[in-house]
Amino acid sequence: MSPMEPEATMGNSAGDTPISAAEIQTALNSKQFSLRYQPKLDCETLGLKGFEALIRWDHPTRGLVLPVDFIPIAEDNGLIGAITEFVVDESFRWYVTTSGVPGLSLSINISAKRLSDLDFADWLKHKCGQSGIRFDAIILEISETAVLGERLHALDMFNRLRTKGFRVAIDGFGLGNSSLSLLARLPFTEVKIDKSFGIAAGQSAEARAFIKSTIQMSHSLGLSVVAEGIEDKPTLDYLRQLGCDFVHGFLVTQPLKAEETGDWILNRRKNIRHILV
Ligand code: C2E
Ligand code: MG
């Protein structure tokens, strides 16, 4: 698959019939879920810094189903805990057997519904202990909109995670219209600018202005910034000029299957030669 070739999904990826909770439960039982891994690069050096784990559903009849089509249903039907457990177990197993590069981070998306789970940080610590993974290698990504709806729970959860040494990122920043200085009262370490801004940056002065001000504000608050949705070289060059810290995007590669990551890591300079010039 070339870097820009999209993953093959059916239409809205879920097909026409609504997805049911029972189908998700069956998928969990019969191991229809898998993970993709999207590299995160240092914006300046283009060195590999980590991966984000992204869930996929290889459905026997619907084909490849994307998270947007089933995570909300899992959240509403008490199945998000089991999905999180799958993602943590699977990505931790992958991390210890594949990464090979010292110090790589592993980012995991956490649903808003987990924010009120007081045992989550202890549970994750236990999982890290079992796998021998350093706590500071793990970055928990929680969306800006989830945090806005659950400020007190978010504060409690972030404190529990940070005290143990985990890192926390605000994901999808820019979708919730919140002010960064207000959010910054929460103990997180990284801001991920929503991919819609990265995708639009080439054509939209507003998107560029938002990215620029978010980077400036984040840096003045001591936070690092990840730009997502980077699909073209001029946008990457713009981000480098602004001093953005990290990038994700189809310009680097589509999210990789677990079995593709070993080779990709080994040949990473060759794989990104189209952006090195
Ligand atoms: P996210 O965490 O903001 O993830 C980034 C999404 O942007 C991913 O979509 C990724 O494939 C896509 N992306 C990355 N670079 C580009 C680019 O250059 N162009 C475009 N057009 N898209 C790009 P994906 O995997 O479909 O995930 C969508 C959302 O679903 C994620 O947004 C995250 O909020 C959620 N999600 C994914 N995996 C999990 C999971 O394991 N657990 C939970 N709770 N949520 C998940
Ligand atoms: Mg994310």
Coordinates of C-alpha atoms and ligand atoms in Angstrom, one line a residue:
M1 CA 0.0 0.0 0.0
S2 CA 1.4 3.4 -1.0
P3 CA 1.5 6.1 1.8
M4 CA -1.6 7.9 0.4
E5 CA -3.6 4.8 -0.6
P6 CA -6.7 4.8 1.7
E7 CA -7.8 1.7 3.7
A8 CA -10.6 -0.1 1.8
T9 CA -13.9 0.4 3.7
M10 CA -17.5 -0.1 2.6
G11 CA -19.1 3.4 2.1
N12 CA -19.5 4.8 5.6
S13 CA -17.6 1.7 6.6
A14 CA -20.5 0.2 8.5
G15 CA -22.7 -0.6 5.5
D16 CA -26.5 -0.1 5.5
T17 CA -27.7 -2.2 8.4
P18 CA -27.2 -0.6 11.8
I19 CA -24.5 -2.2 14.0
S20 CA -25.8 -3.9 17.1
A21 CA -24.2 -4.3 20.5
A22 CA -24.6 -8.1 20.0
E23 CA -22.5 -7.9 16.9
I24 CA -19.7 -6.1 18.8
Q25 CA -19.8 -8.7 21.6
T26 CA -19.5 -11.5 18.9
A27 CA -16.6 -9.6 17.4
L28 CA -14.9 -9.4 20.7
N29 CA -15.4 -13.1 21.4
S30 CA -14.3 -14.2 17.9
K31 CA -11.3 -11.9 17.6
Q32 CA -12.5 -9.8 14.7
F33 CA -10.8 -6.6 16.0
S34 CA -7.2 -5.7 15.2
L35 CA -5.0 -2.7 15.5
R36 CA -3.3 -0.4 13.1
Y37 CA -0.3 1.6 14.1
Q38 CA 0.4 5.1 12.9
P39 CA 3.9 6.4 13.2
K40 CA 4.6 9.7 15.0
L41 CA 7.6 11.7 13.8
D42 CA 9.7 14.4 15.2
C43 CA 8.7 17.4 13.1
E44 CA 12.2 18.8 12.9
T45 CA 14.4 15.7 12.5
L46 CA 11.7 13.4 11.1
G47 CA 13.0 10.8 13.4
L48 CA 10.5 8.1 14.6
K49 CA 9.2 9.0 18.1
G50 CA 6.3 6.5 18.6
F51 CA 3.1 5.0 17.3
E52 CA -0.6 5.6 17.9
A53 CA -2.7 2.4 18.1
L54 CA -6.0 2.6 16.1
I55 CA -8.7 0.0 16.3
R56 CA -10.2 -1.7 13.2
W57 CA -13.0 -4.3 12.8
D58 CA -12.4 -6.9 10.2
H59 CA -16.1 -7.8 9.9
P60 CA -16.9 -11.1 8.1
T61 CA -19.6 -9.5 5.9
R62 CA -19.4 -5.7 6.2
G63 CA -15.7 -5.6 5.4
L64 CA -13.4 -3.2 7.2
V65 CA -15.3 -1.1 9.8
L66 CA -13.7 2.1 11.1
P67 CA -13.9 3.1 14.8
V68 CA -16.2 6.1 14.2
D69 CA -18.9 3.5 13.2
F70 CA -18.7 1.3 16.2
I71 CA -17.0 3.0 19.2
P72 CA -20.1 5.1 20.0
I73 CA -22.3 2.0 20.0
A74 CA -19.8 0.2 22.2
E75 CA -19.8 3.2 24.6
D76 CA -23.6 3.3 24.8
N77 CA -23.9 -0.5 25.5
G78 CA -21.3 -1.1 28.2
L79 CA -18.8 -2.6 25.8
I80 CA -16.1 0.0 25.7
G81 CA -14.3 -1.5 28.8
A82 CA -13.8 -4.8 26.9
I83 CA -12.6 -2.9 23.8
T84 CA -10.1 -0.9 25.9
E85 CA -8.8 -4.1 27.4
F86 CA -8.4 -5.6 24.0
V87 CA -6.5 -2.5 22.7
V88 CA -4.2 -2.4 25.8
D89 CA -3.4 -6.1 25.7
E90 CA -2.9 -6.2 22.0
S91 CA -0.8 -3.0 21.7
F92 CA 1.3 -3.9 24.7
R93 CA 2.0 -7.3 23.2
W94 CA 3.0 -5.6 19.9
Y95 CA 5.1 -3.0 21.7
V96 CA 7.3 -5.5 23.6
T97 CA 7.8 -7.7 20.6
T98 CA 8.1 -5.2 17.7
S99 CA 9.2 -1.7 18.5
G100 CA 12.9 -2.5 18.9
V101 CA 13.8 1.3 18.9
P102 CA 14.5 2.4 22.5
G103 CA 12.2 5.1 23.9
L104 CA 9.4 4.8 21.4
S105 CA 6.0 6.0 22.8
L106 CA 2.7 4.2 22.4
S107 CA -0.4 6.3 22.2
I108 CA -3.8 4.8 23.1
N109 CA -7.2 6.4 22.6
I110 CA -9.4 6.4 25.7
S111 CA -13.1 6.8 25.5
A112 CA -14.9 9.6 27.5
K113 CA -16.8 6.8 29.3
R114 CA -13.6 5.6 31.0
L115 CA -12.9 9.0 32.6
S116 CA -15.1 8.1 35.6
D117 CA -13.4 4.7 36.1
L118 CA -11.4 5.3 39.3
D119 CA -9.5 2.0 38.9
F120 CA -8.3 2.6 35.4
A121 CA -4.9 4.1 36.3
D122 CA -4.1 1.2 38.7
W123 CA -5.3 -1.3 36.2
L124 CA -3.0 0.2 33.5
K125 CA -0.1 0.2 35.9
H126 CA -0.7 -3.4 36.5
K127 CA -0.8 -4.2 32.8
C128 CA 2.5 -2.3 32.3
G129 CA 4.1 -4.2 35.1
Q130 CA 3.0 -7.5 33.5
S131 CA 4.5 -6.5 30.2
G132 CA 7.6 -4.7 31.5
I133 CA 6.7 -1.4 29.8
R134 CA 7.8 1.9 31.3
F135 CA 4.9 4.0 32.3
D136 CA 6.3 7.1 30.6
A137 CA 6.2 5.2 27.2
I138 CA 2.4 5.2 27.3
I139 CA 0.4 8.3 26.2
L140 CA -3.3 8.2 26.9
E141 CA -5.2 10.3 24.4
I142 CA -8.5 11.8 25.5
S143 CA -10.6 14.0 23.2
E144 CA -11.1 17.6 24.0
T145 CA -14.9 17.2 23.7
A146 CA -14.8 14.3 26.3
V147 CA -12.8 16.5 28.7
L148 CA -15.2 19.4 28.3
G149 CA -18.2 17.2 29.2
E150 CA -16.5 15.6 32.2
R151 CA -14.1 18.2 33.6
L152 CA -14.1 16.9 37.2
H153 CA -13.7 13.3 36.2
A154 CA -11.0 14.3 33.8
L155 CA -9.1 16.2 36.5
D156 CA -9.2 13.2 38.8
M157 CA -8.3 10.7 36.0
F158 CA -5.4 12.8 34.7
N159 CA -4.0 13.3 38.2
R160 CA -4.1 9.5 38.8
L161 CA -2.4 8.8 35.5
R162 CA 0.2 11.5 35.8
T163 CA 1.1 10.5 39.4
K164 CA 2.0 7.1 38.2
G165 CA 4.1 8.5 35.4
F166 CA 1.8 8.0 32.4
R167 CA 1.6 10.8 29.8
V168 CA -1.7 12.3 28.8
A169 CA -2.7 14.1 25.5
I170 CA -5.7 16.1 24.6
D171 CA -6.9 14.7 21.3
G172 CA -8.9 16.3 18.6
F173 CA -8.0 19.8 19.9
G174 CA -10.0 22.5 18.1
L175 CA -13.3 20.7 17.8
G176 CA -14.6 21.8 21.2
N177 CA -13.9 25.5 20.9
S178 CA -12.3 25.5 24.4
S179 CA -9.5 27.8 25.4
L180 CA -6.2 26.1 25.9
S181 CA -5.3 28.2 28.9
L182 CA -8.5 26.9 30.6
L183 CA -7.8 23.3 29.6
A184 CA -4.2 23.7 30.8
R185 CA -5.3 23.6 34.4
L186 CA -5.6 19.9 33.8
P187 CA -2.3 18.0 34.1
F188 CA -1.7 16.8 30.5
T189 CA 1.5 16.9 28.5
E190 CA 0.6 17.1 24.8
V191 CA -2.0 18.7 22.6
K192 CA -3.1 17.0 19.4
I193 CA -4.5 19.4 16.9
D194 CA -7.5 17.8 15.2
K195 CA -6.7 16.3 11.8
S196 CA -9.3 18.5 10.1
F197 CA -7.0 21.5 10.6
G198 CA -3.9 19.7 9.1
I199 CA -6.0 18.5 6.1
A200 CA -7.3 22.0 5.5
A201 CA -4.1 23.9 6.1
G202 CA -3.1 23.9 2.4
Q203 CA -6.2 25.8 1.4
S204 CA -7.4 27.6 4.5
A205 CA -5.8 30.6 6.1
E206 CA -8.1 30.1 9.1
A207 CA -6.8 26.6 9.6
R208 CA -3.2 27.9 9.4
A209 CA -3.9 30.7 11.9
F210 CA -5.5 28.2 14.3
I211 CA -2.5 25.8 14.0
K212 CA 0.0 28.7 14.5
S213 CA -1.7 30.1 17.6
T214 CA -2.2 26.7 19.1
I215 CA 1.5 25.9 18.8
Q216 CA 2.5 29.3 20.3
M217 CA 0.1 29.0 23.2
S218 CA 1.0 25.4 23.9
H219 CA 4.7 26.1 23.9
S220 CA 4.2 29.1 26.3
L221 CA 2.3 26.7 28.6
G222 CA 5.1 24.0 28.4
L223 CA 3.0 21.6 26.3
S224 CA 4.2 19.7 23.2
V225 CA 2.1 19.8 20.1
V226 CA 1.2 17.0 17.6
A227 CA -0.3 18.0 14.2
E228 CA -2.4 15.3 12.7
G229 CA -3.9 14.9 9.2
I230 CA -0.7 15.9 7.4
E231 CA -1.2 14.9 3.8
D232 CA 1.1 17.2 1.9
K233 CA 4.7 18.4 2.0
P234 CA 3.9 22.2 2.0
T235 CA 1.9 21.6 5.2
L236 CA 4.7 19.7 6.8
D237 CA 7.2 22.5 5.8
Y238 CA 4.8 25.0 7.3
L239 CA 4.7 23.1 10.6
R240 CA 8.4 22.8 10.7
Q241 CA 8.7 26.5 10.2
L242 CA 6.3 27.1 13.2
G243 CA 8.3 24.8 15.4
C244 CA 5.6 22.1 15.8
D245 CA 6.9 19.2 17.8
F246 CA 5.4 16.0 16.2
V247 CA 3.5 15.0 13.1
H248 CA 1.1 12.1 12.1
G249 CA -0.4 11.8 8.7
F250 CA -0.9 10.0 5.5
L251 CA 2.0 11.9 4.0
V252 CA 4.2 9.7 6.2
T253 CA 2.1 6.5 5.8
Q254 CA -1.4 5.1 6.2
P255 CA -1.8 3.4 9.6
L256 CA 0.2 0.1 9.4
K257 CA -0.9 -3.4 10.2
A258 CA 1.0 -5.0 13.1
E259 CA 2.8 -7.3 10.8
E260 CA 4.0 -4.4 8.6
T261 CA 5.5 -2.4 11.3
G262 CA 8.7 -4.3 11.8
D263 CA 9.8 -3.8 8.2
W264 CA 8.6 -0.2 8.2
I265 CA 10.6 0.6 11.3
L266 CA 13.7 -1.1 9.9
N267 CA 13.5 0.8 6.6
R268 CA 12.0 4.0 8.1
R269 CA 14.5 6.4 6.5
K270 CA 13.8 4.8 3.0
N271 CA 10.1 4.8 3.7
I272 CA 10.0 8.6 4.3
R273 CA 12.5 9.6 1.6
H274 CA 9.7 11.5 -0.2
I275 CA 9.6 13.9 2.7
L276 CA 13.3 14.1 3.5
V277 CA 14.1 16.5 0.5
Ligands
C2E1 P1 -7.9 10.1 16.4 O1 -7.4 9.6 17.7 O2 -7.9 11.6 16.2 O3 -7.1 9.4 15.3 C1 -6.7 9.9 14.1 C2 -7.5 9.5 13.0 O4 -7.1 10.3 11.8 C3 -7.4 8.0 12.6 O5 -8.6 7.6 12.1 C4 -6.4 8.1 11.5 O6 -6.4 7.0 10.6 C5 -6.8 9.4 10.8 N1 -5.7 10.1 10.1 C6 -4.4 10.1 10.5 N2 -3.6 10.8 9.6 C7 -4.5 11.2 8.6 C8 -4.4 12.0 7.4 O7 -3.3 12.5 7.1 N3 -5.5 12.2 6.7 C9 -6.7 11.8 7.1 N4 -7.8 12.1 6.3 N5 -6.9 11.0 8.2 C10 -5.8 10.8 9.0 P2 -9.4 6.3 12.6 O8 -8.4 5.3 12.9 O9 -10.5 6.1 11.8 O10 -9.9 6.8 14.1 C11 -10.8 7.8 14.2 C12 -11.1 8.0 15.7 O11 -11.6 6.9 16.4 C13 -9.8 8.3 16.4 O12 -9.4 9.7 16.2 C14 -10.2 8.0 17.9 O13 -10.8 9.1 18.4 C15 -11.1 6.9 17.7 N6 -10.4 5.6 17.9 C16 -9.5 5.0 17.2 N7 -9.0 3.9 17.8 C17 -9.6 3.8 19.0 C18 -9.5 3.0 20.1 O14 -8.7 2.0 20.2 N8 -10.3 3.3 21.2 C19 -11.1 4.4 21.2 N9 -11.8 4.6 22.4 N10 -11.2 5.2 20.2 C20 -10.5 4.9 19.1
MG2 MG -5.9 9.8 18.9

